[in-house]
Coordinates of N, CA, C and O in Angstrom, one line a residue:
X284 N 8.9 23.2 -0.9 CA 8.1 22.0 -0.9 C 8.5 21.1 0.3 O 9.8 21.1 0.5
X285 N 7.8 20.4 1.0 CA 8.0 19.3 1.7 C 7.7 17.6 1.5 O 7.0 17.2 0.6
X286 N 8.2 17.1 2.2 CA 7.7 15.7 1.8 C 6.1 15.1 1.8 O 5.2 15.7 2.4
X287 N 6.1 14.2 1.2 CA 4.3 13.8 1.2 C 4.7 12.6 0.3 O 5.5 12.3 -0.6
X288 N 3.3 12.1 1.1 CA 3.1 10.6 0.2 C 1.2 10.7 0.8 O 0.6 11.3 1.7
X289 N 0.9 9.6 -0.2 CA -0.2 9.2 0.1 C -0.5 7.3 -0.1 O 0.5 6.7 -0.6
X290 N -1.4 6.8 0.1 CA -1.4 5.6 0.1 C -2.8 4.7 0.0 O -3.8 4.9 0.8
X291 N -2.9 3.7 -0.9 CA -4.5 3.1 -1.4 C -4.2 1.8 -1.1 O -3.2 1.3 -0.7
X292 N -5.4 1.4 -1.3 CA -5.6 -0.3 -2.0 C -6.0 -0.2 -3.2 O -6.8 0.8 -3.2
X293 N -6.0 -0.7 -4.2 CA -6.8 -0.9 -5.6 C -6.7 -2.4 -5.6 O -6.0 -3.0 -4.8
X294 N -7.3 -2.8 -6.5 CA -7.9 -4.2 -7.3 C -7.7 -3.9 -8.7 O -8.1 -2.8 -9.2
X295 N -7.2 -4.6 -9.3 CA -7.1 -4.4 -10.7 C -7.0 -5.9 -11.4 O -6.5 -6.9 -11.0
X296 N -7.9 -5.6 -12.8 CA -8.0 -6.9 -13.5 C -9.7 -6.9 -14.2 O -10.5 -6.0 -14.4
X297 N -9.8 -8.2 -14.4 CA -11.6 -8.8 -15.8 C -12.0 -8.7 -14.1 O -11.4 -9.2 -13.1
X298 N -13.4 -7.8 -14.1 CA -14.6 -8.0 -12.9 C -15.0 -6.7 -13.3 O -14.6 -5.8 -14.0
X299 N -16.4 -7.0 -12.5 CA -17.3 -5.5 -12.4 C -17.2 -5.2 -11.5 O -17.5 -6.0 -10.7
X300 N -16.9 -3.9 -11.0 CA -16.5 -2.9 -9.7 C -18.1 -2.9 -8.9 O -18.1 -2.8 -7.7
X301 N -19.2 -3.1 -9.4 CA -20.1 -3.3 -8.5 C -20.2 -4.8 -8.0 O -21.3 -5.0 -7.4
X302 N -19.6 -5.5 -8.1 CA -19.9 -7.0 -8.2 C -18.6 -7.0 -6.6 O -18.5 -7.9 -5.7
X303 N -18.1 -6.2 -6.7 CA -16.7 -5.8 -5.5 C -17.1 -5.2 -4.6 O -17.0 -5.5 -3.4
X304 N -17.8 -4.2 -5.1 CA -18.6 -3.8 -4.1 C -19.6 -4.1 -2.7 O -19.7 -3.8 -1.5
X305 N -20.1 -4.8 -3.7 CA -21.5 -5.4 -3.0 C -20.7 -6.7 -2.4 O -21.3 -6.8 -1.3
X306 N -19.8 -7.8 -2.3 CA -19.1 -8.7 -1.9 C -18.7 -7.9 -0.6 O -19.3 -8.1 0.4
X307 N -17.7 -6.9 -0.7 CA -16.7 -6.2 0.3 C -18.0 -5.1 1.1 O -17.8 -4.7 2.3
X308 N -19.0 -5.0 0.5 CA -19.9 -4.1 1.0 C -19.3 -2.7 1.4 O -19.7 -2.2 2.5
X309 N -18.5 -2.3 0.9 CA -17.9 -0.8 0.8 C -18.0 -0.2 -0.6 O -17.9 -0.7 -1.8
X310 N -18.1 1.1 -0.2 CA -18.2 2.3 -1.5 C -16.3 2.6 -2.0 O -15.4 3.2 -1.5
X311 N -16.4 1.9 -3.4 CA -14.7 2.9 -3.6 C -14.7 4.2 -3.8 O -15.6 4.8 -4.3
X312 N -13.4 4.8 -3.2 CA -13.0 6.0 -3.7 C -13.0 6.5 -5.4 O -13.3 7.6 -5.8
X313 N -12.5 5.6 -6.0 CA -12.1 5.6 -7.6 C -12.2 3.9 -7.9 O -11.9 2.9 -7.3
X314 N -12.9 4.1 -9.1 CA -13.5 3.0 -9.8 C -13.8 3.4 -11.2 O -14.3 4.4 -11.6
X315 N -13.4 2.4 -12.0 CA -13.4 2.2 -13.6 C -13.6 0.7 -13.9 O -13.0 -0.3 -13.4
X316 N -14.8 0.8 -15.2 CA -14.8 -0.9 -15.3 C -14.3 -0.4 -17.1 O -14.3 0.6 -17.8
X317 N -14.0 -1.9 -17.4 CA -13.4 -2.4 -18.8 C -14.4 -1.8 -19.7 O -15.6 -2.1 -19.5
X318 N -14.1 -1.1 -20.7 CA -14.9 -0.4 -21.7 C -14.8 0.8 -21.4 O -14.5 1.5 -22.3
X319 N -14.9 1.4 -20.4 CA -15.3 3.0 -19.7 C -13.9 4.1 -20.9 O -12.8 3.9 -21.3
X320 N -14.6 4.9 -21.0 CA -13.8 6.4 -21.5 C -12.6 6.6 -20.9 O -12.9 6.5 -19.7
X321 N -11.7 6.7 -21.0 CA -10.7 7.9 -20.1 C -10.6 8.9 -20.5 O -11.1 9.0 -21.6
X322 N -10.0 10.2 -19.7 CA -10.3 11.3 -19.7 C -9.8 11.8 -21.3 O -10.3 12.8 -21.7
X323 N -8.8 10.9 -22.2 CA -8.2 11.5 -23.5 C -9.1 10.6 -24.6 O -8.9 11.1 -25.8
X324 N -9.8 10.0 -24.6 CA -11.0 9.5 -25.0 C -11.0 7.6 -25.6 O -11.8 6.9 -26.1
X325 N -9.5 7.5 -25.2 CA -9.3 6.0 -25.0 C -10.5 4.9 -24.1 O -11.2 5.5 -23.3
X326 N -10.6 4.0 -24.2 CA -11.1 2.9 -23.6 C -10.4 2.1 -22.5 O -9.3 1.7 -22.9
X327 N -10.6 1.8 -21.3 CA -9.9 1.1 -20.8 C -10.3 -0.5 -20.8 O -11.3 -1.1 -20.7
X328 N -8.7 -0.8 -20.9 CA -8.9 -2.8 -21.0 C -9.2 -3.5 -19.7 O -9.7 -4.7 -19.7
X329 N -9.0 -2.8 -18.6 CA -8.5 -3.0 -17.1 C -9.8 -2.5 -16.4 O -10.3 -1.4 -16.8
X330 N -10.8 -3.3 -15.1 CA -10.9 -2.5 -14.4 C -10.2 -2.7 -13.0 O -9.5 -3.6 -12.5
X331 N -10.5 -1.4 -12.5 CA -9.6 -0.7 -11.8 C -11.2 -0.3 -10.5 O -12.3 0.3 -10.8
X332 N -10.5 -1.0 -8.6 CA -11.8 -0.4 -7.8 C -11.1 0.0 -6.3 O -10.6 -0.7 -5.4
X333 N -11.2 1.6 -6.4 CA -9.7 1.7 -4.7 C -10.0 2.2 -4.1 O -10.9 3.0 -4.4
X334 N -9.7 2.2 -3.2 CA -10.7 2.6 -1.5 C -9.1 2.7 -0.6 O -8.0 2.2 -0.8
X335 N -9.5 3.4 0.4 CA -8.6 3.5 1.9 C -7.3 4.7 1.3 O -6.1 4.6 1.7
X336 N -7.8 6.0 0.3 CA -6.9 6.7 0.5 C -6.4 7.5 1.7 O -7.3 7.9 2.4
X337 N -5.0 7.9 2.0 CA -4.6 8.4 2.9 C -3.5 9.1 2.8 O -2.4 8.6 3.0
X338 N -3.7 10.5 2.6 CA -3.0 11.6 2.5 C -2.5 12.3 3.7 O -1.8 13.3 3.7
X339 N -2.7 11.7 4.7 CA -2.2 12.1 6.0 C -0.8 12.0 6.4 O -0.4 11.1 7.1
X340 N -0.1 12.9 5.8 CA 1.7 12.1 5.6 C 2.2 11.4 6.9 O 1.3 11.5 7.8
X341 N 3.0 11.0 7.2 CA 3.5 10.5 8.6 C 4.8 10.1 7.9 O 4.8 9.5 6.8
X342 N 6.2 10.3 8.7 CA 7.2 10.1 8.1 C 7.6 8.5 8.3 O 8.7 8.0 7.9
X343 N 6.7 8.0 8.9 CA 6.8 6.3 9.4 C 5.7 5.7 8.1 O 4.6 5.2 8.5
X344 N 5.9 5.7 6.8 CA 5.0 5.4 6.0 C 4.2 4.3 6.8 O 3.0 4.7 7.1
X345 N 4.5 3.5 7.1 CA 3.8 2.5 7.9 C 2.8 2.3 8.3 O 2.1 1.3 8.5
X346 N 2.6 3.9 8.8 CA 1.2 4.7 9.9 C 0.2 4.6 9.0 O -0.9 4.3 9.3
X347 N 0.8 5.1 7.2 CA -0.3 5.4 6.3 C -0.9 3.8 5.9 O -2.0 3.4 6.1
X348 N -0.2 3.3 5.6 CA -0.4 1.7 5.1 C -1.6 1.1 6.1 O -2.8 0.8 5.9
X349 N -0.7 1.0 7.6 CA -2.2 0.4 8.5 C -3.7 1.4 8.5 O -4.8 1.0 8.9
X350 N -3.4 3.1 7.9 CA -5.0 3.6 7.7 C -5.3 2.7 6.7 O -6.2 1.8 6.9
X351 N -4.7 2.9 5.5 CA -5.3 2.1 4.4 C -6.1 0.8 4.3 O -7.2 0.6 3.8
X352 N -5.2 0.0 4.9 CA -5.7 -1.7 5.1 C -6.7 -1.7 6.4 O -7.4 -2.7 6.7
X353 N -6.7 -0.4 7.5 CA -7.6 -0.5 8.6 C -9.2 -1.1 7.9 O -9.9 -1.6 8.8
X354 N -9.6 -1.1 6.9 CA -11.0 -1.0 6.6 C -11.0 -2.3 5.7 O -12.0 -2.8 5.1
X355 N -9.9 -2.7 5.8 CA -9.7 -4.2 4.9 C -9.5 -5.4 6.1 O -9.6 -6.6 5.9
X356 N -9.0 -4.8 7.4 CA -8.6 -6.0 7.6 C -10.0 -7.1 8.0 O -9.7 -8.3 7.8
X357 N -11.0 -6.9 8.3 CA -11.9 -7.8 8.5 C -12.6 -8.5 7.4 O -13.7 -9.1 7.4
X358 N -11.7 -8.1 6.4 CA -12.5 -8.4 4.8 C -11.5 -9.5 4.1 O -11.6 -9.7 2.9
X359 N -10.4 -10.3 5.1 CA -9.8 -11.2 4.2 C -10.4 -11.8 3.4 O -10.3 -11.7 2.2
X360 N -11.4 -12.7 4.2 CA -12.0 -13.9 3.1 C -12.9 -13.3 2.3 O -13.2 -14.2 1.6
X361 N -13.6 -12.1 2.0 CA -14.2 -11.8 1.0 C -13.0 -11.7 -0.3 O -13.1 -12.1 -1.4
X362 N -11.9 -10.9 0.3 CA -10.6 -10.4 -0.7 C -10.5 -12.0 -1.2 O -10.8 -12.3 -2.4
X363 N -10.0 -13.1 -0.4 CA -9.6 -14.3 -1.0 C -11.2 -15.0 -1.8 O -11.0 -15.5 -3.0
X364 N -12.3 -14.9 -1.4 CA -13.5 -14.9 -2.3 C -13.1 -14.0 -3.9 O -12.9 -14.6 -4.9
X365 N -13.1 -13.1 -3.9 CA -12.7 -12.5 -5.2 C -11.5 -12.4 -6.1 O -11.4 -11.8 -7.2
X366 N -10.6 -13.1 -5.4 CA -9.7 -13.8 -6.2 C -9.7 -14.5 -6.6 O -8.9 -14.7 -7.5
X367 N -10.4 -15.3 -6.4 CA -10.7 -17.3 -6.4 C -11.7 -17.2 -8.1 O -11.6 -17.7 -9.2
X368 N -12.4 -16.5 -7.7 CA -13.6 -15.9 -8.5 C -13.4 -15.1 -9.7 O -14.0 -15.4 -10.7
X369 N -12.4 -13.8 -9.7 CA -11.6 -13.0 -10.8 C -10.7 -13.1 -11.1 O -10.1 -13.6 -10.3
X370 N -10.0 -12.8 -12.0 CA -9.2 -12.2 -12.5 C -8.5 -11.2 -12.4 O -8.6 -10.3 -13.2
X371 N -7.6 -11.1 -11.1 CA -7.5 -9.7 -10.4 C -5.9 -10.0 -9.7 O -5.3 -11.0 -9.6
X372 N -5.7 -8.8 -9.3 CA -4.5 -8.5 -8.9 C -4.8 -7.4 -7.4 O -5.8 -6.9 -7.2
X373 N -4.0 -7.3 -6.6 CA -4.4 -6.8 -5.2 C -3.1 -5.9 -5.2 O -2.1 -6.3 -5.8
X374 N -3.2 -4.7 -4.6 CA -2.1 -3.5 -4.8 C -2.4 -2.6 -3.4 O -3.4 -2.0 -3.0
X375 N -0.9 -2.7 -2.7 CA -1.1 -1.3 -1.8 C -0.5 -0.5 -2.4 O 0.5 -1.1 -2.7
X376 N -0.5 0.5 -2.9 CA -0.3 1.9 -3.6 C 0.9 2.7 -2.2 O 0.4 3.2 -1.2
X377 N 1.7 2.8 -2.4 CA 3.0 3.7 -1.6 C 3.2 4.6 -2.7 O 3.7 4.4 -3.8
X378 N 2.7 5.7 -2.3 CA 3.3 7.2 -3.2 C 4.0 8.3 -2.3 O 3.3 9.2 -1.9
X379 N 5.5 8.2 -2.2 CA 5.9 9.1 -1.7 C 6.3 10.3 -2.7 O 6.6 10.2 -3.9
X380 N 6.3 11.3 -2.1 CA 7.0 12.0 -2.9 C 8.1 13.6 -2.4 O 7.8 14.8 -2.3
X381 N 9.1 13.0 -2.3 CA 10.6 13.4 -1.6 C 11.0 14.9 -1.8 O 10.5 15.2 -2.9
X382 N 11.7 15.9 -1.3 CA 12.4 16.6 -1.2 C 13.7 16.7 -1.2 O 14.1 16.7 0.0
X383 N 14.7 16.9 -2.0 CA 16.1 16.6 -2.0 C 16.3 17.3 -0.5 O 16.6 16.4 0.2
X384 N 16.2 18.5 0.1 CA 17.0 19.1 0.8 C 16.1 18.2 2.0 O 16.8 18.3 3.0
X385 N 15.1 17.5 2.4 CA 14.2 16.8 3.5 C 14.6 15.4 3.8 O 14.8 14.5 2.9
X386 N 14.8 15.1 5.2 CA 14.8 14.0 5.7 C 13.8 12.8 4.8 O 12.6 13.1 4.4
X387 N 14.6 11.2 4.6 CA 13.6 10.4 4.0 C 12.9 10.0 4.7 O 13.0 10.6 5.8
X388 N 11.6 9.0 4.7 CA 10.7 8.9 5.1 C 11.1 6.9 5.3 O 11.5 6.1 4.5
X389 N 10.7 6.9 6.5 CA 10.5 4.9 6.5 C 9.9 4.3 5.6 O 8.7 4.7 5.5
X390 N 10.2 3.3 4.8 CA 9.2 3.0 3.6 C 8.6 2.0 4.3 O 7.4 2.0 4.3
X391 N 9.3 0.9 5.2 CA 9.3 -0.2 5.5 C 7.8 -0.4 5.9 O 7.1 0.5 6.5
X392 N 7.3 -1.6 5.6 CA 5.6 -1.6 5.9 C 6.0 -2.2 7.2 O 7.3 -2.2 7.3
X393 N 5.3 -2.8 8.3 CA 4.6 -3.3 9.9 C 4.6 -4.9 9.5 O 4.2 -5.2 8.4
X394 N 4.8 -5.6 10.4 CA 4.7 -7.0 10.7 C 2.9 -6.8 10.2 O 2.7 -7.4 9.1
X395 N 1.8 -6.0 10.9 CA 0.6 -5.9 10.4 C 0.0 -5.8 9.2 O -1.1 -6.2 8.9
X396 N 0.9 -5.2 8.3 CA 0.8 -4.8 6.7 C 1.5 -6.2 6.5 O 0.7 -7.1 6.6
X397 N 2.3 -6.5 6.3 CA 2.8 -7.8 6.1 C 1.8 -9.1 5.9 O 1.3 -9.9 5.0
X398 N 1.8 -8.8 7.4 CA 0.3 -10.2 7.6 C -0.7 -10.0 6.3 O -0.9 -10.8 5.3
X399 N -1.1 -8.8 6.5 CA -2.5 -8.4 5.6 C -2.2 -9.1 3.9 O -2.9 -9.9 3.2
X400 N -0.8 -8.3 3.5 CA -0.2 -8.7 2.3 C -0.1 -10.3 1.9 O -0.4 -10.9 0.9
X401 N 0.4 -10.8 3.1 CA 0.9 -12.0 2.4 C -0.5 -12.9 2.9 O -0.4 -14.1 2.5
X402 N -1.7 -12.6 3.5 CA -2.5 -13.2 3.5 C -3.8 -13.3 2.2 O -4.5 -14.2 1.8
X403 N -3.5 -12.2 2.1 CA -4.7 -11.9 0.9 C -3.8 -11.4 -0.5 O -4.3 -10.6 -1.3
X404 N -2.7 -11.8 -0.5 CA -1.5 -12.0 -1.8 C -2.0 -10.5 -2.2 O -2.9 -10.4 -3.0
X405 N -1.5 -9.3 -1.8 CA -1.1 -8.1 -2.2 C 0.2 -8.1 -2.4 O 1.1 -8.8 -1.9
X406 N 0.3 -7.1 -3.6 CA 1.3 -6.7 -3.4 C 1.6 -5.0 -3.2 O 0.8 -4.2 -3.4
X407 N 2.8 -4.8 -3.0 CA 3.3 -3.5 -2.3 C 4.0 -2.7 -3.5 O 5.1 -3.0 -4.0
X408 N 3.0 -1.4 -4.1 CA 3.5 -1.1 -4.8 C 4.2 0.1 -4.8 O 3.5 1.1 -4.8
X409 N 5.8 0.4 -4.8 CA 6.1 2.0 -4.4 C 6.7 3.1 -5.4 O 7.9 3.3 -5.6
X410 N 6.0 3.5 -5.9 CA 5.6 4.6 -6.6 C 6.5 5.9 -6.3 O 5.7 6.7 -5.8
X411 N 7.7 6.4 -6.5 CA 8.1 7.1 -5.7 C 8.8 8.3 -6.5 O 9.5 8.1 -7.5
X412 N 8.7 9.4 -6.1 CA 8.8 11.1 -7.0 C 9.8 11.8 -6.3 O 9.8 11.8 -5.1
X413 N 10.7 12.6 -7.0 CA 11.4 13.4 -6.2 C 11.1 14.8 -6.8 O 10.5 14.8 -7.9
X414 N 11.3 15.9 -6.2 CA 11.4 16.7 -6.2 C 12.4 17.4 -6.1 O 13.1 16.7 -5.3
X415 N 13.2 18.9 -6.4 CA 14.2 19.9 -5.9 C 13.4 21.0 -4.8 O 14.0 21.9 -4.2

C-alpha cells in the first residue's frame, strides 16, 4: 500500500442543500438533507452539501486543499451569506491515509487556505488512518 489522502469542503447543519445550491450556484458532489434515509435505514438529523473532492494525492497536502477551496474562493460572501442565514458549520475535510513503512505527508495547510478558513470561519478537519 502507499500513501493517499483525499480532501472536501462540506457544509453541515438545519438548511436545504438546494437552497446552497442555487446561492453558491454549484452542483455538490454528495448531498443529504434532514429526514433523508441512510444507507442502514436510519434518518438523518443533519444536512450535509460537499463539493471540491480531490483525490489527487500530493505529498504537500496543501496542493489538495488549494484544489478544493480553488472553486470556493470567489464565493466568500455567498459562504458568509449562508451562514448569517443557517445554521451551519463549514469543514475542509483532510483525509490522509498513512503507510507505516512511507514517508509522512505535509499536513500544514498555505497562508491561502488559511486566508480562505479564517475568512469564511472553516474549519480544518483531519481525519487521519494508518495503515501496515
Amino acid at each position: 500500500m502507499n500513501n493517499r489522502c483525499y480532501t472536501y469542503f462540506r457544509i453541515v447543519g438545519k438548511f436545504n442543500t438546494d437552497d446552497i445550491s442555487h446561492i453558491l450556484k454549484l452542483t455538490p458532489e454528495k448531498k443529504w438533507d434532514i429526514g433523508d434515509v441512510r444507507p442502514k435505514g436510519s434518518k438523518y438529523n443533519f444536512a450535509n452539501w460537499a463539493i471540491g473532492y480531490c483525490k489527487d494525492y500530493n505529498i504537500d497536502t496543501s496542493v489538495q486543499m488549494e484544489k478544493t477551496i480553488s472553486i470556493l474562493m470567489d464565493k466568500k460572501e455567498e459562504l458568509k451569506q449562508i451562514r448569517e442565514k443557517n445554521d451551519v458549520e463549514f469543514f475542509l475535510q483532510v483525509v490522509p491515509t498513512l503507510c507505516i513503512d512511507e514517508s509522512t505527508p505535509a499536513l500544514a495547510p498555505s497562508m491561502a487556505v488559511m486566508d480562505f478558513c479564517y475568512e469564511t470561519r472553516t474549519e480544518i478537519d483531519i481525519d487521519l488512518y494508518l495503515e501496515d
